[in-house]
Amino acid sequence: MRRTLLHIAVASILAAGVLPSVHAQRAQDQTPAKWTPARTPDGHPDMQGLWARRGAALTEANAPKTPLSEFGATGQPYPTVFNTGVSTPQAAAALANRPAGVIEPANRMLPWRPEADAARREFLSNMIPPASLKYVEASARCVPPGLLGGDDRHPYQIVQRPGSFVLMYEYNHVTRVVYTDGRPHVGPNIRLYMGDSIGKWEGDTLVVDTTNFNDKTSFSQAIPFHSDALHTTERFTMVDPYIIDYQLTIEDPKLFTAPIRIAGAFAAAAKGNEMLEFACAEGSQTLPNIFGFGEFPGQ
Amino acid sequence: MRTKLWVITATAVLLALAVPAAAHHSFAAEFDGDRPVTLKGTVTKMDWVNPHSWIYVDVKDQSGKVVNWRFEMGPVNALLRMGWRKDSIPAGTAVEIQGYRAKSGQPVANAKQVKLPDGRELFSGGSAPNLP
């Protein structure tokens, strides 16, 4: 009975569109004239909390026609059902009028190097279904997601402390520690799945510079790799209680002849969400399913 | 009733959120959108795991032979947030599942929707296209 009442209460809140996050509550306590973010003890905007990432994808106008296209798996938005209650209606309303995906080049025709485009087209043509193990996409093997390859059905958590900004992905349990204490990047011989991130504050915007990637993660299903020359710049700016503006610049000179800019957002998660375990190896039966050899035992 | 309320609520919220998201991996690499399947049977177990939950169902074929099918569903974290619980579909439950067959030809499919004996229909949260 208690559980039923709890469910009804939560459902009523959801139906009424009232899902105050910690940030929302903060905002209600402030004068609405000009919103300013709460501050951490070291004086920076307090972005700590649970967020849903939205819009951050390499939405490509000239994506090759493959069986992927038919299923919306080209880095384009999936059906709304995938947004499983993590973000709030307020955030959804705010997101509706915001840019999402590739914003530069404006026509979303990605500046491919011909040889790199040919390599990905060759990969895609052998990927559905995979002609061999070589053509199994990285995410199907539970490889860490890289900056863009995460499954955004899952939330992100931001934790701040003096000298670092930590971005935790529920998906695949990835943690990115962005050092803001002035240290340089690690040496060039160190290559990492999620790269090496250092950050600096430009006013109220955190600018994150990431290098030292390996070449083992992917941009998306339609762009199933990147190179170890990848260099990214991310900008996090909290614009209101519900939205962190997120801008990402991708430079991968082995794939593209010019930088690509992406706009997205981290939207405040609905109250009640928590980070949960995500052990990718536990239930991944993708390889047995593709190659038809039963299922992994004892998952 | 409890589950229905959750599902209705979740649906309302989901429909309000027309925003992009990526998924774990490609549906089309594994399943065939041109081979929809609807099967009736009895649940033998559910694995509530990431990155995909699995529901196992005994299905009788035309000759009366029982085949244990398994259906891929969404990650348990997403299903939990959609209102599913570990006891939502106990073993022995009669279900009718719509989905798409695996390209491998094995008795495996991607679940699109699960219909319970009382008529309730639950989303799978899986990776199939055109989910409601």
CSV table of N, CA and C in Angstrom, one decimal, chain B residues 21-132:
chain,number,residue,atom,x,y,z
B,21,ALA,N,19.0,10.8,-28.4
B,21,ALA,CA,19.9,9.9,-27.6
B,21,ALA,C,20.5,8.9,-28.5
B,22,ALA,N,21.6,8.4,-28.1
B,22,ALA,CA,22.2,7.3,-28.8
B,22,ALA,C,21.9,6.0,-28.1
B,23,ALA,N,22.2,4.9,-28.7
B,23,ALA,CA,21.9,3.6,-28.1
B,23,ALA,C,23.2,2.8,-28.0
B,24,HIS,N,23.0,1.7,-27.3
B,24,HIS,CA,24.2,0.9,-27.0
B,24,HIS,C,24.9,0.4,-28.3
B,25,HIS,N,24.2,-0.2,-29.2
B,25,HIS,CA,24.8,-0.7,-30.4
B,25,HIS,C,23.7,-0.8,-31.5
B,26,SER,N,24.2,-1.1,-32.7
B,26,SER,CA,23.3,-1.2,-33.8
B,26,SER,C,22.3,-2.3,-33.7
B,27,PHE,N,21.0,-1.9,-33.9
B,27,PHE,CA,19.9,-3.0,-34.0
B,27,PHE,C,20.1,-3.8,-35.2
B,28,ALA,N,20.4,-3.2,-36.3
B,28,ALA,CA,20.5,-3.9,-37.6
B,28,ALA,C,21.6,-4.9,-37.7
B,29,ALA,N,22.7,-4.7,-37.0
B,29,ALA,CA,23.8,-5.7,-37.0
B,29,ALA,C,23.3,-7.0,-36.5
B,30,GLU,N,22.3,-7.0,-35.7
B,30,GLU,CA,22.0,-8.2,-35.0
B,30,GLU,C,20.6,-8.7,-35.3
B,31,PHE,N,19.7,-7.8,-35.6
B,31,PHE,CA,18.3,-8.2,-35.8
B,31,PHE,C,17.8,-7.7,-37.1
B,32,ASP,N,16.7,-8.4,-37.6
B,32,ASP,CA,16.2,-8.1,-38.9
B,32,ASP,C,14.8,-7.4,-38.8
B,33,GLY,N,14.8,-6.1,-39.2
B,33,GLY,CA,13.6,-5.3,-39.1
B,33,GLY,C,12.6,-5.8,-40.1
B,34,ASP,N,12.9,-6.6,-41.1
B,34,ASP,CA,12.0,-7.2,-42.1
B,34,ASP,C,11.4,-8.5,-41.6
B,35,ARG,N,11.8,-9.0,-40.4
B,35,ARG,CA,11.3,-10.2,-39.9
B,35,ARG,C,10.6,-10.1,-38.6
B,36,PRO,N,9.5,-9.4,-38.6
B,36,PRO,CA,8.8,-9.2,-37.3
B,36,PRO,C,8.2,-10.6,-36.8
B,37,VAL,N,8.1,-10.8,-35.6
B,37,VAL,CA,7.6,-12.0,-35.1
B,37,VAL,C,6.7,-11.7,-33.8
B,38,THR,N,5.6,-12.5,-33.7
B,38,THR,CA,4.8,-12.4,-32.6
B,38,THR,C,4.6,-13.8,-32.0
B,39,LEU,N,5.0,-14.0,-30.8
B,39,LEU,CA,5.0,-15.3,-30.2
B,39,LEU,C,4.3,-15.3,-28.8
B,40,LYS,N,3.6,-16.4,-28.6
B,40,LYS,CA,3.0,-16.6,-27.3
B,40,LYS,C,3.7,-17.7,-26.6
B,41,GLY,N,3.8,-17.6,-25.3
B,41,GLY,CA,4.5,-18.6,-24.5
B,41,GLY,C,4.4,-18.3,-23.0
B,42,THR,N,5.3,-19.1,-22.4
B,42,THR,CA,5.3,-19.0,-20.9
B,42,THR,C,6.7,-18.6,-20.5
B,43,VAL,N,6.8,-17.5,-19.7
B,43,VAL,CA,8.1,-17.0,-19.2
B,43,VAL,C,8.8,-18.1,-18.4
B,44,THR,N,10.1,-18.3,-18.7
B,44,THR,CA,10.9,-19.3,-17.9
B,44,THR,C,11.8,-18.5,-16.9
B,45,LYS,N,12.3,-17.4,-17.4
B,45,LYS,CA,13.1,-16.5,-16.5
B,45,LYS,C,13.3,-15.2,-17.1
B,46,MET,N,13.7,-14.2,-16.3
B,46,MET,CA,14.2,-12.9,-16.8
B,46,MET,C,15.6,-12.6,-16.2
B,47,ASP,N,16.4,-12.2,-17.0
B,47,ASP,CA,17.7,-11.7,-16.6
B,47,ASP,C,17.7,-10.2,-16.6
B,48,TRP,N,17.7,-9.6,-15.4
B,48,TRP,CA,17.7,-8.1,-15.2
B,48,TRP,C,19.1,-7.6,-15.2
B,49,VAL,N,19.7,-7.4,-16.4
B,49,VAL,CA,21.1,-7.0,-16.5
B,49,VAL,C,21.3,-5.9,-17.5
B,50,ASN,N,22.4,-5.3,-17.5
B,50,ASN,CA,22.9,-4.4,-18.5
B,50,ASN,C,23.8,-5.1,-19.5
B,51,PRO,N,24.0,-4.6,-20.7
B,51,PRO,CA,23.4,-3.5,-21.3
B,51,PRO,C,22.0,-3.9,-21.9
B,52,HIS,N,21.6,-5.1,-21.8
B,52,HIS,CA,20.3,-5.6,-22.2
B,52,HIS,C,19.8,-6.6,-21.2
B,53,SER,N,18.5,-6.4,-20.8
B,53,SER,CA,17.8,-7.4,-20.1
B,53,SER,C,17.3,-8.5,-21.1
B,54,TRP,N,17.1,-9.7,-20.6
B,54,TRP,CA,16.6,-10.8,-21.4
B,54,TRP,C,15.4,-11.4,-20.8
B,55,ILE,N,14.4,-11.7,-21.6
B,55,ILE,CA,13.3,-12.5,-21.1
B,55,ILE,C,13.2,-13.8,-21.9
B,56,TYR,N,13.2,-14.9,-21.2
B,56,TYR,CA,13.2,-16.2,-21.8
B,56,TYR,C,11.8,-16.8,-21.8
B,57,VAL,N,11.4,-17.3,-22.9
B,57,VAL,CA,10.0,-17.8,-23.0
B,57,VAL,C,9.9,-19.1,-23.7
B,58,ASP,N,9.2,-20.1,-23.1
B,58,ASP,CA,9.0,-21.3,-23.8
B,58,ASP,C,7.8,-21.2,-24.8
B,59,VAL,N,8.1,-21.5,-26.0
B,59,VAL,CA,7.1,-21.3,-27.1
B,59,VAL,C,6.9,-22.7,-27.8
B,60,LYS,N,5.7,-23.1,-27.9
B,60,LYS,CA,5.4,-24.4,-28.7
B,60,LYS,C,5.3,-24.1,-30.1
B,61,ASP,N,6.0,-24.9,-30.9
B,61,ASP,CA,5.9,-24.7,-32.4
B,61,ASP,C,4.7,-25.5,-32.9
B,62,GLN,N,4.5,-25.5,-34.2
B,62,GLN,CA,3.3,-26.2,-34.7
B,62,GLN,C,3.3,-27.7,-34.5
B,63,SER,N,4.5,-28.3,-34.3
B,63,SER,CA,4.5,-29.7,-34.1
B,63,SER,C,4.4,-30.0,-32.6
B,64,GLY,N,4.2,-29.0,-31.8
B,64,GLY,CA,4.1,-29.2,-30.3
B,64,GLY,C,5.4,-29.2,-29.6
B,65,LYS,N,6.5,-29.1,-30.3
B,65,LYS,CA,7.8,-29.0,-29.7
B,65,LYS,C,8.0,-27.7,-29.0
B,66,VAL,N,8.6,-27.7,-27.8
B,66,VAL,CA,8.8,-26.5,-27.0
B,66,VAL,C,10.2,-26.0,-27.3
B,67,VAL,N,10.2,-24.7,-27.7
B,67,VAL,CA,11.5,-24.1,-27.9
B,67,VAL,C,11.6,-22.9,-27.0
B,68,ASN,N,12.8,-22.8,-26.3
B,68,ASN,CA,13.0,-21.7,-25.4
B,68,ASN,C,13.6,-20.5,-26.2
B,69,TRP,N,12.8,-19.4,-26.3
B,69,TRP,CA,13.2,-18.2,-27.0
B,69,TRP,C,13.8,-17.2,-26.0
B,70,ARG,N,14.7,-16.4,-26.5
B,70,ARG,CA,15.1,-15.3,-25.6
B,70,ARG,C,14.9,-14.0,-26.4
B,71,PHE,N,14.5,-13.0,-25.6
B,71,PHE,CA,14.2,-11.7,-26.2
B,71,PHE,C,15.0,-10.6,-25.6
B,72,GLU,N,15.7,-9.9,-26.4
B,72,GLU,CA,16.5,-8.8,-25.9
B,72,GLU,C,15.6,-7.6,-25.5
B,73,MET,N,15.9,-7.0,-24.4
B,73,MET,CA,15.1,-5.8,-23.9
B,73,MET,C,16.1,-4.7,-23.6
B,74,GLY,N,15.6,-3.7,-23.0
B,74,GLY,CA,16.5,-2.5,-22.7
B,74,GLY,C,17.4,-2.8,-21.5
B,75,PRO,N,18.3,-1.9,-21.3
B,75,PRO,CA,19.2,-2.0,-20.1
B,75,PRO,C,18.3,-2.0,-18.8
B,76,VAL,N,18.7,-2.7,-17.8
B,76,VAL,CA,17.9,-2.8,-16.6
B,76,VAL,C,17.7,-1.4,-16.0
B,77,ASN,N,18.8,-0.6,-16.1
B,77,ASN,CA,18.7,0.8,-15.6
B,77,ASN,C,17.5,1.6,-16.2
B,78,ALA,N,17.4,1.4,-17.6
B,78,ALA,CA,16.3,2.1,-18.3
B,78,ALA,C,15.0,1.5,-17.9
B,79,LEU,N,14.9,0.2,-17.8
B,79,LEU,CA,13.6,-0.4,-17.5
B,79,LEU,C,13.2,0.0,-16.1
B,80,LEU,N,14.1,0.0,-15.2
B,80,LEU,CA,13.7,0.5,-13.8
B,80,LEU,C,13.1,1.9,-13.9
B,81,ARG,N,13.8,2.7,-14.6
B,81,ARG,CA,13.3,4.1,-14.7
B,81,ARG,C,12.0,4.2,-15.5
B,82,MET,N,11.7,3.2,-16.3
B,82,MET,CA,10.4,3.2,-17.0
B,82,MET,C,9.3,2.5,-16.2
B,83,GLY,N,9.6,2.0,-15.0
B,83,GLY,CA,8.6,1.5,-14.1
B,83,GLY,C,8.6,0.0,-14.0
B,84,TRP,N,9.5,-0.7,-14.7
B,84,TRP,CA,9.6,-2.1,-14.5
B,84,TRP,C,10.2,-2.5,-13.2
B,85,ARG,N,9.9,-3.6,-12.7
B,85,ARG,CA,10.5,-4.1,-11.5
B,85,ARG,C,10.9,-5.6,-11.7
B,86,LYS,N,11.8,-6.0,-10.8
B,86,LYS,CA,12.3,-7.4,-11.0
B,86,LYS,C,11.2,-8.4,-10.9
B,87,ASP,N,10.1,-8.1,-10.2
B,87,ASP,CA,9.0,-9.1,-10.1
B,87,ASP,C,7.9,-8.8,-11.1
B,88,SER,N,8.1,-7.9,-12.0
B,88,SER,CA,7.0,-7.6,-12.9
B,88,SER,C,6.5,-8.8,-13.8
B,89,ILE,N,7.4,-9.6,-14.1
B,89,ILE,CA,7.0,-10.8,-15.0
B,89,ILE,C,7.7,-12.0,-14.4
B,90,PRO,N,7.0,-12.6,-13.4
B,90,PRO,CA,7.6,-13.8,-12.8
B,90,PRO,C,7.5,-15.0,-13.8
B,91,ALA,N,8.4,-16.0,-13.5
B,91,ALA,CA,8.4,-17.2,-14.3
B,91,ALA,C,7.0,-17.8,-14.2
B,92,GLY,N,6.5,-18.4,-15.3
B,92,GLY,CA,5.2,-19.0,-15.4
B,92,GLY,C,4.2,-18.0,-16.0
B,93,THR,N,4.5,-16.8,-16.1
B,93,THR,CA,3.6,-15.8,-16.7
B,93,THR,C,3.4,-16.1,-18.2
B,94,ALA,N,2.1,-16.1,-18.6
B,94,ALA,CA,1.8,-16.2,-20.0
B,94,ALA,C,2.0,-14.9,-20.7
B,95,VAL,N,2.8,-14.8,-21.8
B,95,VAL,CA,3.0,-13.5,-22.4
B,95,VAL,C,2.9,-13.7,-23.9
B,96,GLU,N,2.6,-12.5,-24.6
B,96,GLU,CA,2.6,-12.5,-26.0
B,96,GLU,C,3.6,-11.4,-26.3
B,97,ILE,N,4.7,-11.7,-27.1
B,97,ILE,CA,5.7,-10.7,-27.3
B,97,ILE,C,5.8,-10.5,-28.8
B,98,GLN,N,5.9,-9.2,-29.1
B,98,GLN,CA,6.2,-8.7,-30.5
B,98,GLN,C,7.6,-8.3,-30.6
B,99,GLY,N,8.3,-8.7,-31.6
B,99,GLY,CA,9.7,-8.3,-31.8
B,99,GLY,C,10.2,-8.6,-33.2
B,100,TYR,N,11.5,-8.6,-33.3
B,100,TYR,CA,12.2,-8.8,-34.6
B,100,TYR,C,13.2,-9.9,-34.4
B,101,ARG,N,13.2,-10.9,-35.3
B,101,ARG,CA,14.1,-12.0,-35.2
B,101,ARG,C,15.5,-11.6,-35.4
B,102,ALA,N,16.4,-12.4,-34.8
B,102,ALA,CA,17.8,-12.3,-35.0
B,102,ALA,C,18.2,-12.8,-36.4
B,103,LYS,N,19.2,-12.1,-37.0
B,103,LYS,CA,19.6,-12.5,-38.3
B,103,LYS,C,20.3,-13.9,-38.3
B,104,SER,N,20.7,-14.3,-37.2
B,104,SER,CA,21.4,-15.6,-37.1
B,104,SER,C,20.5,-16.8,-37.3
B,105,GLY,N,19.2,-16.6,-37.2
B,105,GLY,CA,18.2,-17.7,-37.3
B,105,GLY,C,18.0,-18.4,-36.0
B,106,GLN,N,18.7,-18.1,-35.0
B,106,GLN,CA,18.5,-18.7,-33.7
B,106,GLN,C,17.2,-18.3,-33.1
B,107,PRO,N,16.7,-19.0,-32.1
B,107,PRO,CA,15.4,-18.5,-31.4
B,107,PRO,C,15.7,-17.3,-30.5
B,108,VAL,N,16.0,-16.3,-31.1
B,108,VAL,CA,16.4,-15.0,-30.4
B,108,VAL,C,15.7,-13.9,-31.2
B,109,ALA,N,15.2,-12.9,-30.4
B,109,ALA,CA,14.6,-11.8,-31.0
B,109,ALA,C,14.8,-10.5,-30.2
B,110,ASN,N,14.5,-9.4,-30.8
B,110,ASN,CA,14.5,-8.1,-30.0
B,110,ASN,C,13.1,-7.8,-29.7
B,111,ALA,N,12.8,-7.7,-28.4
B,111,ALA,CA,11.4,-7.5,-28.0
B,111,ALA,C,11.0,-6.0,-28.2
B,112,LYS,N,9.8,-5.8,-28.8
B,112,LYS,CA,9.3,-4.5,-29.0
B,112,LYS,C,8.3,-4.2,-28.0
B,113,GLN,N,7.4,-5.2,-27.7
B,113,GLN,CA,6.4,-5.0,-26.7
B,113,GLN,C,6.0,-6.4,-26.1
B,114,VAL,N,5.7,-6.3,-24.9
B,114,VAL,CA,5.3,-7.5,-24.1
B,114,VAL,C,3.9,-7.4,-23.6
B,115,LYS,N,3.0,-8.3,-24.0
B,115,LYS,CA,1.6,-8.2,-23.6
B,115,LYS,C,1.4,-9.3,-22.5
B,116,LEU,N,0.8,-8.8,-21.4
B,116,LEU,CA,0.5,-9.7,-20.3
B,116,LEU,C,-0.9,-10.3,-20.3
B,117,PRO,N,-1.2,-11.3,-19.5
B,117,PRO,CA,-2.5,-12.0,-19.7
B,117,PRO,C,-3.7,-11.0,-19.4
B,118,ASP,N,-3.5,-10.1,-18.6
B,118,ASP,CA,-4.6,-9.1,-18.3
B,118,ASP,C,-4.7,-8.0,-19.4
B,119,GLY,N,-3.9,-8.1,-20.4
B,119,GLY,CA,-4.0,-7.2,-21.5
B,119,GLY,C,-3.1,-6.0,-21.4
B,120,ARG,N,-2.4,-5.9,-20.3
B,120,ARG,CA,-1.4,-4.8,-20.1
B,120,ARG,C,-0.3,-5.0,-21.1
B,121,GLU,N,0.2,-3.9,-21.7
B,121,GLU,CA,1.3,-4.0,-22.6
B,121,GLU,C,2.4,-3.1,-22.1
B,122,LEU,N,3.6,-3.7,-22.1
B,122,LEU,CA,4.7,-3.1,-21.5
B,122,LEU,C,5.8,-2.9,-22.6
B,123,PHE,N,6.4,-1.7,-22.5
B,123,PHE,CA,7.5,-1.5,-23.5
B,123,PHE,C,8.7,-2.3,-23.1
B,124,SER,N,9.5,-2.6,-24.1
B,124,SER,CA,10.7,-3.3,-23.8
B,124,SER,C,11.8,-2.5,-23.5
B,125,GLY,N,11.8,-1.2,-24.0
B,125,GLY,CA,13.0,-0.4,-23.9
B,125,GLY,C,14.2,-0.9,-24.7
B,126,GLY,N,13.9,-1.7,-25.6
B,126,GLY,CA,15.0,-2.3,-26.4
B,126,GLY,C,15.5,-1.4,-27.5
B,127,SER,N,16.2,-2.0,-28.5
B,127,SER,CA,16.8,-1.1,-29.5
B,127,SER,C,16.0,-1.2,-30.8
B,128,ALA,N,14.8,-1.8,-30.8
B,128,ALA,CA,14.1,-1.9,-32.1
B,128,ALA,C,13.6,-0.5,-32.5
B,129,PRO,N,13.5,-0.4,-33.9
B,129,PRO,CA,13.0,0.9,-34.4
B,129,PRO,C,11.5,1.0,-34.2
B,130,ASN,N,11.1,2.3,-34.3
B,130,ASN,CA,9.7,2.6,-34.3
B,130,ASN,C,8.9,2.1,-33.1
B,131,LEU,N,9.6,2.2,-32.0
B,131,LEU,CA,8.9,1.8,-30.8
B,131,LEU,C,7.8,2.9,-30.5
B,132,PRO,N,6.7,2.5,-29.8
B,132,PRO,CA,5.7,3.4,-29.6
B,132,PRO,C,6.1,4.6,-28.7
